[in-house]
mmCIF file of C-alpha atoms and ligand atoms in Angstrom:
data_model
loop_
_atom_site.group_PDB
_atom_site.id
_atom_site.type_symbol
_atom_site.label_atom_id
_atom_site.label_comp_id
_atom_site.label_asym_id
_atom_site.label_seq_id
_atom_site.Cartn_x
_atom_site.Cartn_y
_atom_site.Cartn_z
ATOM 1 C CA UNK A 1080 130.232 95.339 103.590
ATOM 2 C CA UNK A 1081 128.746 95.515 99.884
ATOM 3 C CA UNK A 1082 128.512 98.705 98.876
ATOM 4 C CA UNK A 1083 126.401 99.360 95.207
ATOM 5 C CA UNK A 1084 127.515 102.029 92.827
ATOM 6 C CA UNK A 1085 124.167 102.876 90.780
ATOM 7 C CA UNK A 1086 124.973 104.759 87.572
ATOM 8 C CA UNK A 1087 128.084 103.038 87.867
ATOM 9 C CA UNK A 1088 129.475 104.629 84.223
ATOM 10 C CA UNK A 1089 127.903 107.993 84.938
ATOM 11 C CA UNK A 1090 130.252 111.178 85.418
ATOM 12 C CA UNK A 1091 129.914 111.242 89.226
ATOM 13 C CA UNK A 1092 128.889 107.570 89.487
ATOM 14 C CA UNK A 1093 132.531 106.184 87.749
ATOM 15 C CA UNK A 1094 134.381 108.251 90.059
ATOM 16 C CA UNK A 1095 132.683 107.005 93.162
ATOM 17 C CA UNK A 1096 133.563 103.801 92.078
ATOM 18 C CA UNK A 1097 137.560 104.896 92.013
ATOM 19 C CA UNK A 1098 137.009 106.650 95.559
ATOM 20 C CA UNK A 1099 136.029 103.658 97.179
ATOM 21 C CA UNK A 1100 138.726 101.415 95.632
ATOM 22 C CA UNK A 1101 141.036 104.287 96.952
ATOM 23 C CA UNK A 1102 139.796 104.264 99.866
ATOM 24 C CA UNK A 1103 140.557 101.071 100.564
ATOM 25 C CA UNK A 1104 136.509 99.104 99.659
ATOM 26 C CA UNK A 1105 136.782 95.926 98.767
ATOM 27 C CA UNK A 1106 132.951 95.032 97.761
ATOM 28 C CA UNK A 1107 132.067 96.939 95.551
ATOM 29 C CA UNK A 1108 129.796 96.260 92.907
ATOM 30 C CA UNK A 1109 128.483 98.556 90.143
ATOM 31 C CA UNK A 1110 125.054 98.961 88.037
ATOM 32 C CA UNK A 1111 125.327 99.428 84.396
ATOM 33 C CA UNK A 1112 123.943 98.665 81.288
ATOM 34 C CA UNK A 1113 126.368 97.062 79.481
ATOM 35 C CA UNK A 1114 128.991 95.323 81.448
ATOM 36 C CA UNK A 1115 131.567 94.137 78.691
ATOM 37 C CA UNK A 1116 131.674 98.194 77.318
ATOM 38 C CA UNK A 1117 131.588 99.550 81.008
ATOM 39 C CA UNK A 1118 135.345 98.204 81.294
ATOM 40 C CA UNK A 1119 135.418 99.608 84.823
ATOM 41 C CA UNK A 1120 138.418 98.591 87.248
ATOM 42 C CA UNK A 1121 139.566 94.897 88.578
ATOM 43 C CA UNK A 1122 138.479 93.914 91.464
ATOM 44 C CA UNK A 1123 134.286 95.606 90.851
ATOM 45 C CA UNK A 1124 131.963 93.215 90.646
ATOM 46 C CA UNK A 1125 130.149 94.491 87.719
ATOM 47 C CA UNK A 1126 126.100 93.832 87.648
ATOM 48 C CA UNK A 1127 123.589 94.436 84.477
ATOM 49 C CA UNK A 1128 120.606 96.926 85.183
ATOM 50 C CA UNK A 1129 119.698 100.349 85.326
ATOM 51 C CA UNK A 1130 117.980 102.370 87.475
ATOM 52 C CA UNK A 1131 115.200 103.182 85.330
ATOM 53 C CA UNK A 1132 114.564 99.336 84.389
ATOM 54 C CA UNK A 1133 114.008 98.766 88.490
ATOM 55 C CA UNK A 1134 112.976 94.933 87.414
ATOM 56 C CA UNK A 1135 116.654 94.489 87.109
ATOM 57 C CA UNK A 1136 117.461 95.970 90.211
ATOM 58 C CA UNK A 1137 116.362 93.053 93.276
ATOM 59 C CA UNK A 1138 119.531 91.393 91.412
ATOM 60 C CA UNK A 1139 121.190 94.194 92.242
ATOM 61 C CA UNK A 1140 120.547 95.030 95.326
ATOM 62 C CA UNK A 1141 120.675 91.599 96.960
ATOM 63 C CA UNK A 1142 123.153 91.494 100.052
ATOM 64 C CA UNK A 1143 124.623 95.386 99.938
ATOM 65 C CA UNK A 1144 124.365 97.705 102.567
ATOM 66 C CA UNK A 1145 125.081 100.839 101.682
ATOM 67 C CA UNK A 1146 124.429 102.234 97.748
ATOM 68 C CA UNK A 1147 125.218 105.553 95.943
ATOM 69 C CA UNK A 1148 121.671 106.395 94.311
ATOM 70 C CA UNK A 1149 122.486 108.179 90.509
ATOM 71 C CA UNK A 1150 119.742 111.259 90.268
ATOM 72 C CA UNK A 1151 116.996 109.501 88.121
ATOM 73 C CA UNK A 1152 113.732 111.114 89.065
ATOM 74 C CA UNK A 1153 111.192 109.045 86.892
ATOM 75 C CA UNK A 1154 111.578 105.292 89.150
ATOM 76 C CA UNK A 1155 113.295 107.266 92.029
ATOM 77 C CA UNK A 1156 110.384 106.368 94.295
ATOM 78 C CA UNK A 1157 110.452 102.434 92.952
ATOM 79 C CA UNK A 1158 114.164 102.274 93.144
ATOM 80 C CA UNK A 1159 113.965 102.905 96.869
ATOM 81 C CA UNK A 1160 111.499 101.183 97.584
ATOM 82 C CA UNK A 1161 112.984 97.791 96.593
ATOM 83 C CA UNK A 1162 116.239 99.192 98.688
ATOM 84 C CA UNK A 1163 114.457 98.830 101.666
ATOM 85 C CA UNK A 1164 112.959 95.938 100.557
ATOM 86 C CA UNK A 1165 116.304 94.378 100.210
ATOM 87 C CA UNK A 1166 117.825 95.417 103.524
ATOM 88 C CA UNK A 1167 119.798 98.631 102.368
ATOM 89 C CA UNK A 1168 120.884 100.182 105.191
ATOM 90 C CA UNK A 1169 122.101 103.562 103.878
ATOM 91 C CA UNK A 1170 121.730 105.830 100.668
ATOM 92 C CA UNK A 1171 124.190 108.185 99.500
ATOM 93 C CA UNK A 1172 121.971 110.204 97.320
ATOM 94 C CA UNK A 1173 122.910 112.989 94.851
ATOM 95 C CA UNK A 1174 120.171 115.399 94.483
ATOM 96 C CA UNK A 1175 120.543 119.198 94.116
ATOM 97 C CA UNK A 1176 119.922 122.527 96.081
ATOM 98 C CA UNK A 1177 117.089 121.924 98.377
ATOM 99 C CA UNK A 1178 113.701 122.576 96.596
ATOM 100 C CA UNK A 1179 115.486 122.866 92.908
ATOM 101 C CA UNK A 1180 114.213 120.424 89.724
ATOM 102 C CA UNK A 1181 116.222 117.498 91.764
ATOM 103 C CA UNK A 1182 114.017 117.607 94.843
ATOM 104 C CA UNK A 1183 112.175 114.551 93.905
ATOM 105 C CA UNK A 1184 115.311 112.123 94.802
ATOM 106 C CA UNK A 1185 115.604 113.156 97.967
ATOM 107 C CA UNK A 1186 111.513 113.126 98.725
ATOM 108 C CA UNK A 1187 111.593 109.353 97.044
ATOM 109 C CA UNK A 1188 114.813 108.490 99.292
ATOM 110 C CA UNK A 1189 113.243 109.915 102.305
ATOM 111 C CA UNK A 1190 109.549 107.940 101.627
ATOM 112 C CA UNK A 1191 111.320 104.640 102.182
ATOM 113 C CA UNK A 1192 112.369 104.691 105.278
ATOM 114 C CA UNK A 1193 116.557 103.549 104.503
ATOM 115 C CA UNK A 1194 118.528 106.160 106.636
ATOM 116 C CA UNK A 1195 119.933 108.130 104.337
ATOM 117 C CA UNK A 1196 122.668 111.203 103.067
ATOM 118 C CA UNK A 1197 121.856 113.713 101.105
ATOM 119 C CA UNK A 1198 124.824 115.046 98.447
ATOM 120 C CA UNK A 1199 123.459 118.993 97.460
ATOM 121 C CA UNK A 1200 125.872 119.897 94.633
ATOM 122 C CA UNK A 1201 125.533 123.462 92.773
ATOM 123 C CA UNK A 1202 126.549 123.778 89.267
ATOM 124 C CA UNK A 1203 128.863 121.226 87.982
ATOM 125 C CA UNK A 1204 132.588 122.568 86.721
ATOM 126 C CA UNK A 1205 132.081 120.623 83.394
ATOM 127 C CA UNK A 1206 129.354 122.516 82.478
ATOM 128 C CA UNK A 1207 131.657 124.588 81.305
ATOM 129 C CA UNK A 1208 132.401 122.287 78.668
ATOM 130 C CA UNK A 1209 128.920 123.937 76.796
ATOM 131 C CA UNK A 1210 132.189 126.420 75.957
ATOM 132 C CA UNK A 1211 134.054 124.097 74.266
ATOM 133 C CA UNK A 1212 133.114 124.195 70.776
ATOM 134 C CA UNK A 1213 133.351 127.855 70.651
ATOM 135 C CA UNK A 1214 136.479 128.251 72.084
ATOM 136 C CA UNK A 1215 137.995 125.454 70.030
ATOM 137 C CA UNK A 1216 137.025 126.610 66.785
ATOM 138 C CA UNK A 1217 136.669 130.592 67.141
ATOM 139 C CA UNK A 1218 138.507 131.687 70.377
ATOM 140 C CA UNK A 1219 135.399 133.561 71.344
ATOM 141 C CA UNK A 1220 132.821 132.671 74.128
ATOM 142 C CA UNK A 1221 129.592 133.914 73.175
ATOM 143 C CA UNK A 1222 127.128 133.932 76.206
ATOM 144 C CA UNK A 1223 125.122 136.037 78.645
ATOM 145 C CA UNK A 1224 124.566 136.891 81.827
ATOM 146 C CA UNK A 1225 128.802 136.785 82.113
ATOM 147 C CA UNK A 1226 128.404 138.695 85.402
ATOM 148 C CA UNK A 1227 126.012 135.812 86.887
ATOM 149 C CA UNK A 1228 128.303 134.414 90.074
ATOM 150 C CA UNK A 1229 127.966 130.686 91.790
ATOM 151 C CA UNK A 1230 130.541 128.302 93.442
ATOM 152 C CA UNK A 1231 130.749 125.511 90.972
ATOM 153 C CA UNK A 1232 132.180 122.366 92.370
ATOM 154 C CA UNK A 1233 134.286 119.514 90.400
ATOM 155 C CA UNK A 1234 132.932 116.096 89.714
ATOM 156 C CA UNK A 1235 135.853 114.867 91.690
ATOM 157 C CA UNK A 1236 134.803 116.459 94.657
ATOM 158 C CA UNK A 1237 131.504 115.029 94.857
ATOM 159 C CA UNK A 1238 132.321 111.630 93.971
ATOM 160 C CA UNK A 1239 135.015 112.076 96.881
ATOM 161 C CA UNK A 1240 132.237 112.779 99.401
ATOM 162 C CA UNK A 1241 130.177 110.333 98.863
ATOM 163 C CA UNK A 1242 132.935 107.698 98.847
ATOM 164 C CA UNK A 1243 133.904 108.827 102.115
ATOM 165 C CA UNK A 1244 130.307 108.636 103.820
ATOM 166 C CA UNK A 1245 129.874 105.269 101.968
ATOM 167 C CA UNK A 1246 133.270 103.772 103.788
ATOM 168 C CA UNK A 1247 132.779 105.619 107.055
ATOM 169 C CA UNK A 1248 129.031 105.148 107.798
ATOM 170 C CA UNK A 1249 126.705 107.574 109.805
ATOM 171 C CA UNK A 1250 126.222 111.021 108.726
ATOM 172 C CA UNK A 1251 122.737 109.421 109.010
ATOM 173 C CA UNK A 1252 119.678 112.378 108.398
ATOM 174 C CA UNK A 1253 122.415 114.733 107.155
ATOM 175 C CA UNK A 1254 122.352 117.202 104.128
ATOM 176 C CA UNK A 1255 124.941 118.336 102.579
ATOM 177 C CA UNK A 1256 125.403 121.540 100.117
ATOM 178 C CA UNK A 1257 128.799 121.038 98.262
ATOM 179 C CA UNK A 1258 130.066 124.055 96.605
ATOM 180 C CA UNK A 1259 133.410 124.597 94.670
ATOM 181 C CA UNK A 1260 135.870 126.729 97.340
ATOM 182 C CA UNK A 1261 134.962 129.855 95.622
ATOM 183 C CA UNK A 1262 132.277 132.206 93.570
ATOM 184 C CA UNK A 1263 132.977 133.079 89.782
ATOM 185 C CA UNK A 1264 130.996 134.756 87.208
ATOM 186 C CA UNK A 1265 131.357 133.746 83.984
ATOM 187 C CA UNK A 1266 133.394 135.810 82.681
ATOM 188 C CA UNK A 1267 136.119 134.986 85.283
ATOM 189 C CA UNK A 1268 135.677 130.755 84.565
ATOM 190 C CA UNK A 1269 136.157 131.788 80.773
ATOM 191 C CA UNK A 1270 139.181 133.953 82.116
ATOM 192 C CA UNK A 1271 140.563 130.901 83.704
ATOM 193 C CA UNK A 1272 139.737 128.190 81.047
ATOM 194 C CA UNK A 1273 142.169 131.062 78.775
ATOM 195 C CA UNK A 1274 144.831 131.090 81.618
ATOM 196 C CA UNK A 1275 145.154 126.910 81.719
ATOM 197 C CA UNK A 1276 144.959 127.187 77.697
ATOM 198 C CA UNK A 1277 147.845 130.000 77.594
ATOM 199 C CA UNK A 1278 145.539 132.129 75.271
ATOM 200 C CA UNK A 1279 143.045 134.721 75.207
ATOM 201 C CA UNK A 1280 139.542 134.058 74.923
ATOM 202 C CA UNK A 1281 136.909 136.666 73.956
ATOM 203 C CA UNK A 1282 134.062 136.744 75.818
ATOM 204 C CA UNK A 1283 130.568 138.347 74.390
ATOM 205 C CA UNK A 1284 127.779 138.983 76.125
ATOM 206 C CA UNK A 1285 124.666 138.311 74.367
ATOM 207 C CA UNK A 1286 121.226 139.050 74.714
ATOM 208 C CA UNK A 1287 119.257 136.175 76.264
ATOM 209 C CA UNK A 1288 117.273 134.767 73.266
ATOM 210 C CA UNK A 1289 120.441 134.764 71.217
ATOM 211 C CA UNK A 1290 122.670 133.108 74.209
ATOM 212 C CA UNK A 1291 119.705 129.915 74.300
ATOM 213 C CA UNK A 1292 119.774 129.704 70.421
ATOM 214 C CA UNK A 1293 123.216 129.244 70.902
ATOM 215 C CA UNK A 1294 123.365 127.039 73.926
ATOM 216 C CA UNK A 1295 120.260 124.647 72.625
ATOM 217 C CA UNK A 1296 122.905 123.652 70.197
ATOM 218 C CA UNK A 1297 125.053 122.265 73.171
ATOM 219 C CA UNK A 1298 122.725 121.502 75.407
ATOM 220 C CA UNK A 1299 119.208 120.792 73.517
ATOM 221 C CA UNK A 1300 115.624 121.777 75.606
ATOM 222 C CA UNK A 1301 117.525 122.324 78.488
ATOM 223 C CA UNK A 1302 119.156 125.580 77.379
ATOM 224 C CA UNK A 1303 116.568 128.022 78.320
ATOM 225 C CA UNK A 1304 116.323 126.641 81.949
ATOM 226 C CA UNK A 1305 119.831 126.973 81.980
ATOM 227 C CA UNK A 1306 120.263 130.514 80.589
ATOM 228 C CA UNK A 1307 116.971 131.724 82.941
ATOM 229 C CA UNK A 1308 119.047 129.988 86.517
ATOM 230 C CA UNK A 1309 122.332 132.164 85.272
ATOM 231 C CA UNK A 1310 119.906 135.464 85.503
ATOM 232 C CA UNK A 1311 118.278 134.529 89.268
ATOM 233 C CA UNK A 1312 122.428 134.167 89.880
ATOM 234 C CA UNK A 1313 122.901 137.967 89.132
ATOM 235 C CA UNK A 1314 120.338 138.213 92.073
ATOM 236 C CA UNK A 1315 121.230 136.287 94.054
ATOM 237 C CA UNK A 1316 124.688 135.183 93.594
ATOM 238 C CA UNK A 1317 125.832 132.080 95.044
ATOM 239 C CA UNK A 1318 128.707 131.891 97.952
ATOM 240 C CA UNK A 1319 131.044 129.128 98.748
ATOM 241 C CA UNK A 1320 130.340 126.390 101.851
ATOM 242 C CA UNK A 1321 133.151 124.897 103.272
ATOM 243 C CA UNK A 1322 131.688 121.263 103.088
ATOM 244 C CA UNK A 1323 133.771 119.709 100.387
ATOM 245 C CA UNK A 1324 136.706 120.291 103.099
ATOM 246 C CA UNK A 1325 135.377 119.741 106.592
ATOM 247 C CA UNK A 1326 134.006 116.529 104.867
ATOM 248 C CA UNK A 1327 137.621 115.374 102.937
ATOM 249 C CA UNK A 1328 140.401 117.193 105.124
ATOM 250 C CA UNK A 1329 141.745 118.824 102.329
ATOM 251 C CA UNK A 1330 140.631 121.856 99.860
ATOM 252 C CA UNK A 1331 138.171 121.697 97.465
ATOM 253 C CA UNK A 1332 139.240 121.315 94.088
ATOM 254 C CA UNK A 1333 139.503 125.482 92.605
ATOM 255 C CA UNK A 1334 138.117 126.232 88.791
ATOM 256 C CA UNK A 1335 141.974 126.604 88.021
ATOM 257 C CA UNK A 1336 142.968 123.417 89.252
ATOM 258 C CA UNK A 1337 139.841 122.037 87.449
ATOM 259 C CA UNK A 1338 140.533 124.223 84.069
ATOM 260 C CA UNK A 1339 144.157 122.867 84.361
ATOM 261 C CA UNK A 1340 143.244 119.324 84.513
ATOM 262 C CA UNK A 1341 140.797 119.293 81.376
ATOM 263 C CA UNK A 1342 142.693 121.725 79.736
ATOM 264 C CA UNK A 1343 142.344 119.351 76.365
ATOM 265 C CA UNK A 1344 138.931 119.479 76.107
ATOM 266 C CA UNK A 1345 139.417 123.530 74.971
ATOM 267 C CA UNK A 1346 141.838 122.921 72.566
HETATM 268 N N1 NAP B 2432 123.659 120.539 90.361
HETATM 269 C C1 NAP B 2432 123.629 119.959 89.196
HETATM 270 O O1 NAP B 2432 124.034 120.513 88.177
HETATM 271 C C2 NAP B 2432 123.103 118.599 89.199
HETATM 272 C C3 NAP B 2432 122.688 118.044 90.377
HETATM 273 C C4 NAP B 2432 122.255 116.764 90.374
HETATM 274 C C5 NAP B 2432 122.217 116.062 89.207
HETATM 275 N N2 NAP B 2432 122.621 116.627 88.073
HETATM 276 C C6 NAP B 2432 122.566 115.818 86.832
HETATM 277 O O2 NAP B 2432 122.877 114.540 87.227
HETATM 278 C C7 NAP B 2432 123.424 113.837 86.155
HETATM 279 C C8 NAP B 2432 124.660 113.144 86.670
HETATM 280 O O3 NAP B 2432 125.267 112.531 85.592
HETATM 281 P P1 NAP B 2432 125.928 111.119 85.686
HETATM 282 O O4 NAP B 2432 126.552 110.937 84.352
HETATM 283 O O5 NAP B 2432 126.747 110.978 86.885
HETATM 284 O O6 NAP B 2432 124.729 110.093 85.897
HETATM 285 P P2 NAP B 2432 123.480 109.755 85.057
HETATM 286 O O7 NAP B 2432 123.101 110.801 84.069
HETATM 287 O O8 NAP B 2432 122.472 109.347 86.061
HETATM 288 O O9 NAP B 2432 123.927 108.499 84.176
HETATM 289 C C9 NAP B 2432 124.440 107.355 84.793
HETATM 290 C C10 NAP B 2432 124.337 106.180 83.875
HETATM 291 O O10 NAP B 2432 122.987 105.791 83.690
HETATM 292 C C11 NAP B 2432 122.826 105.227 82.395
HETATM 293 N N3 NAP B 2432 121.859 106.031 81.646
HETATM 294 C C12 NAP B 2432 121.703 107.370 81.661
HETATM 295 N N4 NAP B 2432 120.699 107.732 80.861
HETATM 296 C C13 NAP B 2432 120.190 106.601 80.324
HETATM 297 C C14 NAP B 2432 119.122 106.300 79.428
HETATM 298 N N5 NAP B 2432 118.368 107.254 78.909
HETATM 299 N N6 NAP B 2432 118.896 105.003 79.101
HETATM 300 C C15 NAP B 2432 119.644 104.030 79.613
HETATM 301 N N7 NAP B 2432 120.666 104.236 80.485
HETATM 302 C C16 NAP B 2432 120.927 105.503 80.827
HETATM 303 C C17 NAP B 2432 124.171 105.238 81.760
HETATM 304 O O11 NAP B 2432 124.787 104.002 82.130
HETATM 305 P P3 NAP B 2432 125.457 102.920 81.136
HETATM 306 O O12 NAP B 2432 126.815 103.427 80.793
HETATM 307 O O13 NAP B 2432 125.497 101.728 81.991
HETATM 308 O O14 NAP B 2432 124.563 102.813 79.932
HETATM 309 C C18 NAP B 2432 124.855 106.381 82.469
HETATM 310 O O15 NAP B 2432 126.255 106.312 82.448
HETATM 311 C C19 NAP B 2432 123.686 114.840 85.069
HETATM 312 O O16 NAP B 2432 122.678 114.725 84.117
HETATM 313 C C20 NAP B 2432 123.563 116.171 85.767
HETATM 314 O O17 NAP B 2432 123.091 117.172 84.946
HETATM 315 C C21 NAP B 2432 123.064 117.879 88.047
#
């Protein structure tokens, strides 16, 4: 059973790729631009394209049955499309909360007619990384909205999932919010980032024109969409689901288990 990897170098995509080999897949092949730099493990067969060039992508697609879509909105609808024209018989999508900016994916997936699973992450734990700077070079987080409280979830975690609907099958029609094992505000991930580093960290709250000036530095146009989703959180705060777990058999991955791991990226 072929199973494709799109946005096969991608921070979810390259650790769907390790699931599966851990899991035991032996055909796998994986979608990326540039094949020779992608350097991704023995044993993938390793195709040229890119889901938004779909002319590369009949190549591709030719003989797999099951693919992990990477969230590209623009050719989402195109992408699937040749899927079905291929004979894909499921897609692992990753999309977002229902009805957020990532909606599209799962309306193209759903348009052409492959059965399909829908992946629902939250915030990401690396997006803590927007931090890093700061904390590297003054010790300080400057940022608002510090009380603003969600359940991110760890890269790991999603590319986990989706490896194990991939290998398993079914789970046809099914969404699936995936939430870190707990909520945080801000202040509390910055709290944790200083516990894994062994050092304090101060954290400022700033007023929100001053936090995007700050964060468009890290994170470009983005940073007042970003900054305005942190205030709906102090409204409506965001609780845990147990999916990660019922779906793996074991816990999800906590902030200080995350923090821990990528400890080296504050320093
Ligand atoms: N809840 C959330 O926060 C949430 C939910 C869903 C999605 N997302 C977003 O989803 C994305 C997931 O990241 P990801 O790294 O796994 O996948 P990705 O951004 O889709 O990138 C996957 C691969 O596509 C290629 N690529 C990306 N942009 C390109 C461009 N402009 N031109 C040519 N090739 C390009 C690169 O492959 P090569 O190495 O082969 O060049 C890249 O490694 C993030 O942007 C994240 O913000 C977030």
């Amino acid at each position: 059973m072929k199973i494709l990897v799109t946005g096969a170098t991608g921070s979810v995509g390259r650790l769907v790729v390790d699931e599966l080999l851990a899991l035991g897949a032996t055909d796998v092949r994986a979608l990326t631009n540039n094949p020779v730099k992608a350097a991704l493990p023995d044993g993938v067969e390793v195709v040229e394209g890119y889901l938004g060039r779909p002319e590369t992508l009949p190549a591709a697609l030719d003989g797999v049955e099951r693919m992990y879509l990477a969230p590209l909105i623009r050719t989402v609808h195109e992408v699937c499309r040749l899927a079905a024209a291929a004979g894909v018989r499921h897609i692992v999508d990753m999309a977002g909360m229902k009805g957020d900016h990532w909606q599209a994916i799962e309306d193209g997936v759903e348009a052409c007619g492959v059965p399909w699973t829908h992946l629902e992450p939250g915030e990401f734990m690396p997006n803590a990384d927007i931090w890093a700077g700061q904390i590297a070079s003054t010790g300080m987080v400057r940022d608002c909205y510090g009380d603003a409280t969600n359940a991110p979830i760890a890269l790991e975690d999603i590319a986990a999932v989706a490896a194990r609907i991939l290998v398993d099958g079914g789970h046809h029609g099914r969404s699936y919010e995936l939430t870190g094992p707990e909520s945080l505000s801000r202040r509390e991930r910055v709290r944790l980032i200083a516990e894994a580093l062994g050092r304090e960290i101060t954290y400022v709250e700033l007023p929100r024109d001053q936090a995007i000036e700050q964060l468009a530095l890290v994170m470009g146009e983005y940073a007042e969409w970003y900054v305005d989703g942190q205030a709906q959180l102090l409204e409506h705060p965001q609780r845990p689901v147990p999916t990660v777990a019922e779906l793996l058999g074991r816990p999800a991955t906590t902030f200080a288990e995350w923090a821990r791991r990528h400890v080296d990226s504050f320093r």
